[in-house]
CSV table of C-alpha atoms in Angstrom, one decimal:
chain,number,residue,atom,x,y,z
V,1,MET,CA,-57.9,-87.3,-122.8
V,2,LYS,CA,-55.9,-89.3,-124.5
V,3,PRO,CA,-58.2,-92.1,-125.7
V,4,PHE,CA,-57.0,-95.6,-125.6
V,5,TYR,CA,-57.6,-98.3,-128.7
V,6,VAL,CA,-60.0,-101.6,-128.5
V,7,ALA,CA,-61.5,-103.0,-131.4
V,8,GLY,CA,-60.7,-100.4,-133.8
V,9,THR,CA,-62.3,-97.7,-132.4
V,10,TRP,CA,-60.5,-95.3,-129.7
V,11,GLN,CA,-62.2,-95.3,-126.3
V,12,THR,CA,-62.6,-92.6,-123.1
V,13,THR,CA,-63.7,-93.7,-119.6
V,14,SER,CA,-64.5,-90.8,-116.8
V,15,ALA,CA,-61.3,-92.3,-114.9
V,16,ALA,CA,-57.8,-90.7,-116.0
V,17,LEU,CA,-54.1,-91.4,-115.5
V,18,PRO,CA,-52.2,-88.7,-115.5
V,19,VAL,CA,-48.5,-88.6,-117.6
V,20,ILE,CA,-45.7,-87.2,-115.6
V,21,SER,CA,-42.5,-85.4,-116.7
V,22,PRO,CA,-39.6,-87.2,-114.5
V,23,ALA,CA,-38.0,-83.6,-115.7
V,24,ASP,CA,-39.4,-81.0,-114.0
V,25,GLU,CA,-42.0,-83.3,-112.8
V,26,GLN,CA,-44.8,-81.1,-114.7
V,27,ASP,CA,-48.0,-83.0,-116.0
V,28,ILE,CA,-47.9,-83.9,-119.7
V,29,ALA,CA,-51.3,-85.4,-120.6
V,30,THR,CA,-53.7,-87.5,-119.1
V,31,VAL,CA,-54.7,-91.5,-120.5
V,32,ALA,CA,-58.1,-92.4,-120.3
V,33,LEU,CA,-57.9,-96.0,-117.7
V,34,SER,CA,-59.2,-99.1,-119.4
V,35,ALA,CA,-61.6,-101.2,-116.9
V,36,PRO,CA,-61.6,-105.0,-116.8
V,37,SER,CA,-64.6,-105.0,-119.0
V,38,ASP,CA,-62.4,-103.2,-121.3
V,39,VAL,CA,-59.9,-106.0,-121.4
V,40,ASP,CA,-62.5,-108.1,-122.1
V,41,ARG,CA,-63.8,-106.4,-124.9
V,42,ALA,CA,-60.2,-106.0,-126.3
V,43,VAL,CA,-59.5,-110.2,-125.8
V,44,ALA,CA,-63.0,-111.2,-127.3
V,45,ALA,CA,-61.7,-108.2,-130.6
V,46,ALA,CA,-58.8,-110.1,-130.7
V,47,ASP,CA,-60.0,-113.7,-131.0
V,48,ARG,CA,-62.6,-112.1,-134.1
V,49,ALA,CA,-59.5,-110.8,-135.8
V,50,LEU,CA,-57.6,-114.4,-135.5
V,51,ARG,CA,-60.5,-115.6,-137.9
V,52,SER,CA,-60.6,-112.8,-139.8
V,53,PRO,CA,-59.9,-113.9,-143.6
V,54,GLU,CA,-58.2,-110.5,-144.2
V,55,TRP,CA,-55.0,-111.6,-141.1
V,56,GLN,CA,-55.3,-114.9,-141.9
V,57,SER,CA,-54.1,-114.4,-144.8
V,58,ALA,CA,-50.2,-114.3,-145.1
V,59,ASP,CA,-49.5,-112.3,-148.4
V,60,ASN,CA,-51.8,-109.7,-147.1
V,61,ARG,CA,-50.8,-110.2,-143.3
V,62,ILE,CA,-47.0,-109.4,-145.0
V,63,ARG,CA,-48.0,-106.4,-147.0
V,64,LEU,CA,-49.9,-104.9,-143.8
V,65,LEU,CA,-47.2,-105.3,-141.6
V,66,THR,CA,-44.9,-103.5,-144.3
V,67,ARG,CA,-47.4,-100.7,-144.3
V,68,PHE,CA,-47.4,-100.6,-139.8
V,69,ALA,CA,-43.5,-101.0,-140.2
V,70,GLY,CA,-43.8,-97.4,-143.0
V,71,GLU,CA,-46.2,-95.7,-140.9
V,72,LEU,CA,-43.9,-96.0,-137.8
V,73,ASP,CA,-40.6,-95.1,-139.9
V,74,SER,CA,-42.7,-91.6,-141.1
V,75,ASN,CA,-42.3,-90.7,-137.3
V,76,SER,CA,-39.6,-91.8,-135.8
V,77,ALA,CA,-38.1,-88.1,-134.4
V,78,GLU,CA,-41.4,-87.6,-132.5
V,79,ARG,CA,-41.3,-91.0,-131.1
V,80,ALA,CA,-38.1,-90.4,-129.5
V,81,ARG,CA,-39.2,-87.8,-127.7
V,82,LEU,CA,-42.4,-89.5,-126.5
V,83,THR,CA,-40.1,-91.3,-124.5
V,84,SER,CA,-37.5,-89.1,-123.1
V,85,VAL,CA,-40.3,-86.9,-122.1
V,86,GLN,CA,-41.9,-90.0,-120.4
V,87,ASN,CA,-39.3,-92.1,-118.6
V,88,GLY,CA,-36.5,-89.3,-118.8
V,89,MET,CA,-34.5,-91.0,-121.5
V,90,PRO,CA,-31.9,-88.8,-122.8
V,91,ILE,CA,-32.8,-87.8,-126.5
V,92,THR,CA,-29.8,-89.1,-127.8
V,93,LEU,CA,-30.3,-92.9,-126.7
V,94,ALA,CA,-34.3,-92.6,-127.6
V,95,THR,CA,-33.3,-92.0,-131.3
V,96,ALA,CA,-30.9,-94.7,-131.7
V,97,THR,CA,-33.3,-97.0,-129.8
V,98,GLU,CA,-37.1,-96.4,-129.7
V,99,ALA,CA,-37.2,-94.6,-133.6
V,100,PRO,CA,-35.4,-97.2,-135.1
V,101,GLY,CA,-35.8,-99.8,-133.2
V,102,PRO,CA,-39.7,-101.0,-133.6
V,103,VAL,CA,-38.9,-100.3,-137.3
V,104,GLY,CA,-36.2,-102.6,-137.2
V,105,LEU,CA,-38.0,-105.6,-135.7
V,106,LEU,CA,-41.3,-105.1,-137.8
V,107,ARG,CA,-39.5,-105.3,-140.9
V,108,TYR,CA,-37.1,-108.8,-139.1
V,109,TYR,CA,-39.8,-110.8,-138.4
V,110,THR,CA,-42.2,-109.4,-142.0
V,111,ALA,CA,-39.4,-111.1,-143.8
V,112,LEU,CA,-38.7,-114.4,-141.5
V,113,ALA,CA,-42.3,-115.1,-141.3
V,114,ALA,CA,-42.5,-114.4,-145.1
V,115,ALA,CA,-39.4,-117.2,-145.5
V,116,ILE,CA,-40.6,-119.7,-143.2
V,117,PRO,CA,-43.1,-122.3,-145.0
V,118,GLN,CA,-46.0,-122.9,-142.8
V,119,GLU,CA,-45.9,-126.2,-143.7
V,120,GLU,CA,-42.7,-128.4,-144.3
V,121,ARG,CA,-42.9,-132.7,-144.9
V,122,ARG,CA,-40.7,-135.0,-143.0
V,123,PRO,CA,-40.2,-138.6,-143.6
V,124,ARG,CA,-41.0,-140.7,-140.1
V,125,LEU,CA,-37.9,-141.9,-138.7
V,126,ASP,CA,-39.9,-145.7,-139.3
V,127,GLY,CA,-40.0,-145.2,-143.1
V,128,ARG,CA,-43.1,-145.6,-142.7
V,129,GLY,CA,-45.1,-142.5,-144.6
V,130,GLU,CA,-44.3,-139.0,-143.6
V,131,THR,CA,-44.9,-136.4,-140.7
V,132,LEU,CA,-46.7,-132.8,-142.0
V,133,LEU,CA,-45.5,-130.1,-139.9
V,134,ARG,CA,-47.9,-127.3,-139.4
V,135,ARG,CA,-46.7,-124.0,-137.6
V,136,GLU,CA,-50.0,-122.1,-136.2
V,137,PRO,CA,-50.1,-119.1,-134.6
V,138,VAL,CA,-50.9,-119.6,-130.9
V,139,GLY,CA,-54.2,-117.0,-130.8
V,140,VAL,CA,-54.4,-114.5,-128.9
V,141,VAL,CA,-51.5,-112.7,-126.8
V,142,ALA,CA,-51.2,-110.6,-123.8
V,143,ALA,CA,-48.4,-108.6,-123.9
V,144,ILE,CA,-47.3,-106.6,-121.2
V,145,VAL,CA,-44.6,-103.8,-121.1
V,146,PRO,CA,-42.7,-101.9,-118.5
V,147,TRP,CA,-41.4,-98.1,-119.0
V,148,ASN,CA,-37.7,-98.6,-119.4
V,149,PHE,CA,-37.6,-98.8,-123.2
V,150,PRO,CA,-41.2,-99.3,-123.7
V,151,GLN,CA,-41.6,-99.2,-127.5
V,152,LEU,CA,-38.3,-101.4,-128.4
V,153,LEU,CA,-39.6,-104.1,-125.9
V,154,THR,CA,-43.5,-103.7,-127.3
V,155,MET,CA,-42.0,-104.9,-130.4
V,156,PHE,CA,-40.1,-107.7,-129.2
V,157,LYS,CA,-43.4,-109.3,-128.5
V,158,LEU,CA,-45.2,-107.3,-131.2
V,159,ALA,CA,-43.6,-107.9,-133.8
V,160,PRO,CA,-43.3,-111.6,-134.1
V,161,ALA,CA,-46.4,-111.9,-132.7
V,162,LEU,CA,-47.8,-110.4,-135.4
V,163,ALA,CA,-46.0,-112.0,-138.3
V,164,ALA,CA,-47.0,-115.5,-136.7
V,165,GLY,CA,-50.6,-114.6,-137.5
V,166,CYS,CA,-51.8,-113.8,-133.6
V,167,ALA,CA,-53.8,-111.2,-132.0
V,168,VAL,CA,-52.4,-108.5,-129.3
V,169,VAL,CA,-54.1,-107.0,-126.5
V,170,LEU,CA,-51.2,-104.7,-125.0
V,171,LYS,CA,-51.0,-103.4,-121.9
V,172,PRO,CA,-48.3,-100.7,-120.9
V,173,ALA,CA,-46.5,-99.5,-118.0
V,174,PRO,CA,-48.7,-97.0,-116.5
V,175,GLU,CA,-45.1,-94.5,-116.9
V,176,THR,CA,-45.2,-94.8,-120.6
V,177,THR,CA,-48.5,-95.2,-122.6
V,178,LEU,CA,-48.2,-92.4,-125.0
V,179,ASP,CA,-46.0,-94.2,-127.6
V,180,ALA,CA,-48.1,-96.9,-127.0
V,181,LEU,CA,-51.1,-95.2,-127.9
V,182,GLU,CA,-49.0,-93.9,-130.9
V,183,LEU,CA,-47.8,-97.7,-132.1
V,184,ALA,CA,-51.8,-98.1,-132.2
V,185,ALA,CA,-52.7,-95.2,-134.0
V,186,ALA,CA,-49.7,-96.3,-136.8
V,187,ALA,CA,-51.4,-99.6,-137.1
V,188,GLU,CA,-55.0,-97.7,-137.5
V,189,ARG,CA,-53.8,-95.8,-140.6
V,190,ALA,CA,-51.5,-98.8,-141.9
V,191,GLY,CA,-54.7,-100.2,-142.1
V,192,LEU,CA,-54.4,-103.5,-139.9
V,193,PRO,CA,-57.9,-105.3,-139.2
V,194,PRO,CA,-59.7,-103.7,-135.9
V,195,GLY,CA,-58.5,-106.2,-133.2
V,196,VAL,CA,-55.5,-107.0,-134.4
V,197,LEU,CA,-53.7,-104.8,-132.3
V,198,ASN,CA,-55.6,-103.5,-128.9
V,199,VAL,CA,-54.0,-101.4,-125.8
V,200,VAL,CA,-55.8,-101.2,-122.6
V,201,THR,CA,-54.2,-99.0,-120.0
V,202,GLY,CA,-54.0,-99.6,-116.4
V,203,ASP,CA,-51.6,-101.0,-113.3
V,204,GLY,CA,-50.9,-104.0,-112.2
V,205,VAL,CA,-54.4,-104.8,-111.0
V,206,LEU,CA,-56.0,-104.7,-114.9
V,207,GLY,CA,-52.7,-106.5,-116.2
V,208,GLU,CA,-53.5,-109.5,-113.7
V,209,HIS,CA,-56.9,-109.3,-115.1
V,210,LEU,CA,-55.5,-109.9,-118.6
V,211,VAL,CA,-53.5,-112.7,-117.9
V,212,ALA,CA,-55.8,-114.5,-116.3
V,213,HIS,CA,-58.4,-114.0,-119.3
V,214,PRO,CA,-59.4,-117.2,-120.5
V,215,GLY,CA,-59.6,-115.9,-123.9
V,216,VAL,CA,-55.6,-115.2,-123.8
V,217,HIS,CA,-53.5,-118.5,-125.1
V,218,LYS,CA,-50.2,-116.8,-124.3
V,219,VAL,CA,-48.7,-114.1,-122.5
V,220,ALA,CA,-45.3,-112.4,-123.2
V,221,PHE,CA,-44.3,-109.8,-120.2
V,222,THR,CA,-41.3,-108.0,-119.1
V,223,GLY,CA,-40.7,-106.2,-115.9
V,224,SER,CA,-39.5,-106.7,-112.4
V,225,THR,CA,-39.1,-110.3,-111.0
V,226,ALA,CA,-41.3,-110.0,-108.1
V,227,ALA,CA,-44.3,-109.5,-111.2
V,228,GLY,CA,-43.2,-112.1,-113.3
V,229,ARG,CA,-43.3,-114.6,-110.5
V,230,ARG,CA,-46.9,-113.7,-109.8
V,231,ILE,CA,-47.7,-113.9,-114.1
V,232,GLY,CA,-45.5,-117.2,-114.1
V,233,GLU,CA,-48.0,-118.7,-111.0
V,234,ILE,CA,-51.8,-117.5,-112.7
V,235,CYS,CA,-49.7,-118.8,-116.5
V,236,GLY,CA,-48.5,-122.5,-114.5
V,237,ARG,CA,-52.1,-122.7,-113.4
V,238,LEU,CA,-53.9,-121.8,-116.4
V,239,VAL,CA,-51.1,-124.1,-118.4
V,240,ARG,CA,-50.8,-121.2,-120.7
V,241,PRO,CA,-47.6,-120.9,-122.5
V,242,VAL,CA,-45.6,-117.7,-121.1
V,243,THR,CA,-42.5,-116.0,-121.8
V,244,LEU,CA,-40.8,-113.4,-118.8
V,245,GLU,CA,-38.2,-110.9,-119.7
V,246,LEU,CA,-37.6,-110.5,-115.8
V,247,GLY,CA,-34.3,-108.8,-113.7
V,248,GLY,CA,-30.6,-108.8,-113.4
V,249,LYS,CA,-27.9,-108.1,-111.9
V,250,SER,CA,-25.0,-108.5,-114.3
V,251,ALA,CA,-21.4,-108.9,-113.3
V,252,ALA,CA,-18.4,-107.0,-115.5
V,253,ILE,CA,-15.5,-109.2,-115.1
V,254,VAL,CA,-12.6,-106.9,-115.8
V,255,LEU,CA,-9.8,-109.5,-116.4
V,256,ASP,CA,-6.0,-108.5,-114.7
V,257,ASP,CA,-5.2,-107.7,-118.8
V,258,ALA,CA,-7.6,-105.8,-119.8
V,259,ASP,CA,-6.9,-102.2,-121.3
V,260,LEU,CA,-8.3,-99.6,-118.3
V,261,GLU,CA,-9.6,-97.0,-120.9
V,262,ALA,CA,-11.3,-99.3,-123.0
V,263,THR,CA,-12.8,-101.2,-120.3
V,264,VAL,CA,-14.2,-97.9,-118.8
V,265,THR,CA,-15.1,-96.2,-122.1
V,266,GLY,CA,-16.8,-99.7,-122.6
V,267,LEU,CA,-18.5,-99.6,-119.2
V,268,ALA,CA,-20.3,-96.1,-119.1
V,269,THR,CA,-22.9,-98.3,-121.8
V,270,ALA,CA,-23.1,-101.3,-120.3
V,271,SER,CA,-23.3,-100.5,-116.7
V,272,LEU,CA,-24.9,-97.1,-116.5
V,273,LEU,CA,-26.8,-97.0,-119.9
V,274,ASN,CA,-30.7,-95.3,-120.1
V,275,ASN,CA,-29.8,-93.7,-116.5
V,276,GLY,CA,-29.5,-97.1,-114.7
V,277,GLN,CA,-32.7,-98.5,-115.7
V,278,THR,CA,-31.8,-101.4,-118.3
V,279,CYS,CA,-32.5,-104.6,-116.3
V,280,HIS,CA,-29.3,-106.7,-118.0
V,281,LEU,CA,-26.5,-103.5,-117.0
V,282,SER,CA,-22.9,-104.9,-115.6
V,283,THR,CA,-23.7,-102.9,-112.5
V,284,ARG,CA,-21.3,-105.2,-110.5
V,285,ILE,CA,-17.8,-104.4,-111.8
V,286,LEU,CA,-15.4,-107.4,-110.9
V,287,VAL,CA,-12.0,-106.3,-110.7
V,288,PRO,CA,-9.0,-108.1,-109.5
V,289,ARG,CA,-7.6,-107.0,-105.9
V,290,HIS,CA,-4.4,-105.9,-106.9
V,291,ARG,CA,-6.2,-103.3,-109.9
V,292,HIS,CA,-9.3,-102.8,-107.3
V,293,ASP,CA,-7.9,-98.8,-106.7
V,294,GLU,CA,-6.9,-98.1,-110.0
V,295,VAL,CA,-10.3,-99.2,-111.3
V,296,LEU,CA,-12.5,-97.7,-108.9
V,297,ASP,CA,-11.1,-94.4,-109.7
V,298,ALA,CA,-11.0,-94.7,-113.4
V,299,VAL,CA,-15.0,-95.8,-113.1
V,300,ALA,CA,-15.4,-92.7,-110.5
V,301,ASP,CA,-14.1,-90.4,-112.8
V,302,MET,CA,-16.0,-91.7,-115.7
V,303,ALA,CA,-19.6,-91.5,-113.7
V,304,SER,CA,-18.7,-88.2,-112.6
V,305,SER,CA,-18.0,-86.8,-115.7
V,306,LEU,CA,-21.3,-87.6,-117.1
V,307,VAL,CA,-23.6,-85.0,-117.7
V,308,VAL,CA,-26.4,-85.0,-116.1
V,309,GLY,CA,-29.7,-82.8,-117.4
V,310,ASP,CA,-32.6,-82.6,-119.5
V,311,PRO,CA,-33.2,-85.8,-121.1
V,312,LEU,CA,-34.1,-83.3,-124.7
V,313,ASP,CA,-31.0,-81.6,-124.6
V,314,PRO,CA,-28.6,-83.6,-126.8
V,315,GLU,CA,-25.6,-83.1,-124.8
V,316,THR,CA,-27.6,-84.9,-121.9
V,317,GLN,CA,-26.2,-88.3,-121.1
V,318,VAL,CA,-27.6,-89.2,-117.7
V,319,GLY,CA,-31.6,-87.8,-117.5
V,320,PRO,CA,-33.5,-88.1,-114.6
V,321,LEU,CA,-35.9,-91.2,-113.2
V,322,VAL,CA,-38.8,-91.9,-114.1
V,323,SER,CA,-40.6,-91.3,-111.1
V,324,LYS,CA,-40.5,-90.3,-107.3
V,325,ARG,CA,-40.6,-93.6,-105.8
V,326,GLN,CA,-38.4,-95.1,-108.5
V,327,ARG,CA,-35.6,-92.6,-107.0
V,328,ARG,CA,-36.6,-93.0,-103.4
V,329,ARG,CA,-35.5,-96.9,-104.1
V,330,VAL,CA,-32.6,-95.8,-105.3
V,331,GLU,CA,-31.8,-93.4,-103.0
V,332,LYS,CA,-32.2,-96.2,-100.1
V,333,TYR,CA,-29.8,-98.5,-101.7
V,334,ILE,CA,-27.8,-95.8,-101.8
V,335,SER,CA,-27.8,-95.2,-97.9
V,336,LEU,CA,-27.9,-99.1,-97.2
V,337,GLY,CA,-24.1,-98.9,-99.3
V,338,LYS,CA,-23.1,-95.9,-97.2
V,339,ARG,CA,-24.3,-97.9,-93.8
V,340,ALA,CA,-22.5,-101.1,-95.3
V,341,GLY,CA,-18.8,-99.3,-94.8
V,342,ALA,CA,-18.7,-99.4,-98.8
V,343,THR,CA,-16.6,-97.0,-100.6
V,344,LEU,CA,-18.3,-94.2,-101.4
V,345,ALA,CA,-16.3,-93.1,-104.8
V,346,ALA,CA,-18.0,-90.6,-106.7
V,347,GLY,CA,-22.2,-89.6,-106.8
V,348,GLY,CA,-24.2,-90.6,-103.6
V,349,ARG,CA,-26.4,-87.2,-103.8
V,350,ARG,CA,-28.9,-85.4,-106.2
V,351,PRO,CA,-27.5,-83.2,-108.8
V,352,GLY,CA,-28.1,-79.4,-108.4
V,353,LEU,CA,-31.1,-79.2,-110.1
V,354,ARG,CA,-34.7,-77.6,-108.9
V,355,ARG,CA,-37.0,-80.1,-110.5
V,356,GLY,CA,-37.1,-83.5,-111.9
V,357,TRP,CA,-36.3,-87.1,-110.3
V,358,PHE,CA,-32.3,-87.0,-110.6
V,359,VAL,CA,-30.0,-89.2,-108.7
V,360,SER,CA,-26.3,-88.3,-109.5
V,361,PRO,CA,-24.3,-91.5,-111.3
V,362,THR,CA,-22.7,-93.4,-108.2
V,363,VAL,CA,-20.0,-95.9,-107.7
V,364,PHE,CA,-19.2,-98.0,-104.4
V,365,GLY,CA,-15.5,-99.6,-104.0
V,366,ASN,CA,-14.4,-102.6,-101.6
V,367,VAL,CA,-18.0,-104.2,-101.8
V,368,SER,CA,-18.5,-107.6,-100.8
V,369,ASN,CA,-21.1,-109.5,-103.1
V,370,ASP,CA,-23.2,-110.4,-99.8
V,371,SER,CA,-24.0,-106.7,-99.1
V,372,LEU,CA,-27.5,-105.5,-100.5
V,373,ILE,CA,-26.0,-103.2,-102.9
V,374,ALA,CA,-24.6,-106.5,-104.5
V,375,ARG,CA,-27.5,-108.7,-104.3
V,376,ASN,CA,-30.2,-106.7,-105.3
V,377,GLU,CA,-31.5,-105.0,-108.8
V,378,ILE,CA,-31.1,-101.3,-108.0
V,379,PHE,CA,-32.5,-100.1,-111.5
V,380,GLY,CA,-31.4,-97.2,-111.1
V,381,PRO,CA,-27.1,-95.6,-111.9
V,382,VAL,CA,-25.3,-97.5,-109.0
V,383,LEU,CA,-22.3,-99.9,-109.2
V,384,ALA,CA,-20.9,-101.7,-107.2
V,385,VAL,CA,-17.0,-103.0,-107.1
V,386,ILE,CA,-15.7,-105.9,-106.4
V,387,PRO,CA,-12.5,-107.4,-106.0
V,388,TYR,CA,-11.7,-110.7,-106.5
V,389,ARG,CA,-8.0,-113.0,-106.6
V,390,ASP,CA,-8.4,-115.0,-109.5
V,391,ILE,CA,-10.7,-115.9,-112.7
V,392,ASP,CA,-12.3,-118.7,-110.7
V,393,GLU,CA,-13.0,-116.4,-107.4
V,394,ALA,CA,-14.5,-114.1,-110.3
V,395,VAL,CA,-17.0,-116.5,-111.9
V,396,ALA,CA,-17.8,-118.0,-108.3
V,397,ILE,CA,-18.9,-114.3,-107.9
V,398,ALA,CA,-20.6,-113.0,-111.1
V,399,ASN,CA,-22.9,-116.7,-110.7
V,400,ASP,CA,-23.6,-115.8,-107.1
V,401,SER,CA,-26.4,-114.3,-107.9
V,402,GLN,CA,-30.0,-115.3,-108.3
V,403,TYR,CA,-30.1,-113.7,-111.5
V,404,GLY,CA,-28.6,-114.7,-114.6
V,405,LEU,CA,-29.5,-112.4,-117.1
V,406,GLY,CA,-26.6,-110.7,-118.8
V,407,GLY,CA,-22.6,-109.7,-118.1
V,408,THR,CA,-19.2,-108.9,-119.9
V,409,VAL,CA,-15.6,-109.7,-119.9
V,410,TRP,CA,-13.3,-107.6,-120.5
V,411,THR,CA,-9.7,-108.5,-121.5
V,412,SER,CA,-7.2,-108.1,-123.8
V,413,ASP,CA,-7.2,-111.2,-125.1
V,414,VAL,CA,-10.6,-112.3,-126.9
V,415,GLU,CA,-10.4,-116.0,-126.7
V,416,ARG,CA,-9.4,-115.8,-123.1
V,417,GLY,CA,-12.3,-113.3,-123.0
V,418,LEU,CA,-14.5,-115.8,-124.2
V,419,ASP,CA,-13.3,-119.0,-122.3
V,420,VAL,CA,-14.2,-116.7,-119.1
V,421,ALA,CA,-17.8,-116.1,-121.1
V,422,ARG,CA,-18.7,-119.4,-121.3
V,423,ARG,CA,-18.5,-120.0,-117.5
V,424,VAL,CA,-20.9,-117.1,-116.9
V,425,GLU,CA,-24.0,-118.9,-115.7
V,426,SER,CA,-26.6,-115.7,-117.8
V,427,GLY,CA,-28.6,-116.0,-121.3
V,428,THR,CA,-25.8,-112.9,-122.8
V,429,VAL,CA,-23.0,-112.2,-122.2
V,430,GLY,CA,-20.5,-109.8,-124.0
V,431,VAL,CA,-17.0,-109.9,-124.8
V,432,ASN,CA,-15.3,-105.9,-124.5
V,433,PHE,CA,-19.2,-104.4,-124.9
V,434,TYR,CA,-22.6,-105.3,-125.0
V,435,ASP,CA,-25.1,-104.9,-127.3
V,436,ILE,CA,-28.4,-107.2,-128.0
V,437,ASP,CA,-28.1,-108.9,-131.5
V,438,VAL,CA,-32.1,-108.6,-132.7
V,439,GLY,CA,-30.8,-111.9,-134.8
V,440,ALA,CA,-30.2,-114.3,-131.8
V,441,PRO,CA,-32.0,-115.1,-128.9
V,442,PHE,CA,-32.5,-112.8,-125.7
V,443,GLY,CA,-33.3,-114.0,-122.2
V,444,GLY,CA,-32.1,-115.0,-118.7
V,445,VAL,CA,-32.2,-117.8,-117.1
V,446,LYS,CA,-32.3,-118.2,-112.9
V,447,ALA,CA,-35.0,-115.5,-111.7
V,448,SER,CA,-33.9,-113.5,-114.9
V,449,GLY,CA,-36.8,-115.2,-116.7
V,450,LEU,CA,-38.1,-117.9,-118.6
V,451,GLY,CA,-38.1,-118.3,-122.2
V,452,ARG,CA,-36.8,-116.1,-125.2
V,453,GLU,CA,-36.9,-113.3,-127.6
V,454,LEU,CA,-35.7,-112.2,-130.3
V,455,GLY,CA,-34.1,-114.5,-133.8
V,456,PRO,CA,-36.0,-117.2,-135.0
V,457,GLU,CA,-36.5,-118.6,-131.7
V,458,GLY,CA,-38.6,-115.4,-130.7
V,459,LEU,CA,-41.2,-116.0,-134.5
V,460,THR,CA,-41.7,-120.1,-133.2
V,461,ALA,CA,-42.4,-118.6,-129.6
V,462,TYR,CA,-45.9,-117.4,-130.8
V,463,GLN,CA,-46.6,-120.8,-133.2
V,464,HIS,CA,-47.9,-123.7,-132.4
V,465,LEU,CA,-46.5,-126.9,-133.9
V,466,LYS,CA,-48.8,-129.3,-135.1
V,467,SER,CA,-47.7,-132.6,-136.7
V,468,VAL,CA,-50.6,-134.0,-138.8
V,469,TYR,CA,-49.5,-138.3,-139.5
V,470,LEU,CA,-49.4,-139.5,-143.1
V,471,GLN,CA,-50.0,-143.0,-143.6
V,472,PRO,CA,-47.7,-144.7,-146.1
V,473,ASN,CA,-48.5,-145.5,-149.7
V,474,ASP,CA,-52.8,-144.1,-148.7
V,475,PRO,CA,-54.2,-143.5,-151.9
V,476,ARG,CA,-55.9,-140.5,-150.6
V,477,ARG,CA,-52.7,-139.0,-149.3
V,478,PRO,CA,-52.9,-135.3,-150.9
V,479,SER,CA,-49.2,-135.6,-152.7
């Protein structure tokens, strides 16, 4: 049984959680389940670590985080494999994202924290003296992460939190605990002080205990909008800072001048990345009415051509869904699309594989934006092609959603695409491609979340800003 990690020690219990392969439905491992009392101990350990002279020293913290990044870099291949076997991510994608991403993020925020002074002086606007601005760690951070990009999304939170001098209690998703435990092992090998990083394992009940814990100073969550609303309610009642990166139902606006071949090639990633289990995907494809059939056929051909199979096979482009429950959810929406009268142009069934929670990439055409397959986040390889009359209607359809996380615009005229992107109500939009930029803020509007991760803004989210007012001409004032 794999133990969890609290206060610098590995812990086990009699309760266990099985880790199941989505590719063959066999048990991979068992992980010890944490109890609420383990969360209490983890929060207490994190609070002690905050006061550790070893961790409070910025120079020493930078040295430790540099070693942590090196430890993660040394076992990149194994970490990529851990993600693939747990959640079905194609190994080529895991190798490109889950392996180097955490290392790059940790190094980025370590360098950023070293470059930004902890204190700065600003002259007062009234001319009477100056103000000393201090950047201080927000404190104990509860980080709750999902299963779709488990290591990368963990480091969205962990890297800036640690760089800012915070201590973290991490709760991974039950489906992907092994990689979180490997992160803890790498932190231990790097010599991070006990309690700086703790990993507790469990379900949403344990997560809620962590979120509401009186010793937590900030919550960072990535997951469903429903869970995010609950976490937001708790943090609002406690007046506790919270970052919420939630669901999406993003639109790909295909303009009438878009190159069809280039657009469809780009949509293979922008709309179907990670078996459709990515929050920012452009799963609503908006096309000019006169090009609807042409685009639908091309998208359907692209989806049908993708190689579905074993996620550890480098040839695989679409792996299984993460769980049997997730496959049931996706298949429910496929049935709803068929009953609503949409045109099924590709997929709509399981591929001919004996085992595993697979669903063939599915494309519907002639979809109304009012239909459930266009309104709700499905989180699987299901696309809805929606016709529009003109640009104004395309923008209106794109914005007619409770979500606002991602989106794309496809065109032969980049400036025209940029004009359309400016009108889309979303935290992020790509023109002729979509790829998150680590140096720029990422997050959503509306039901897609609160706050931003990545970029310098991602570091600021884990800092308190304290203003110390200094009286003018005070001989006791420090120089």
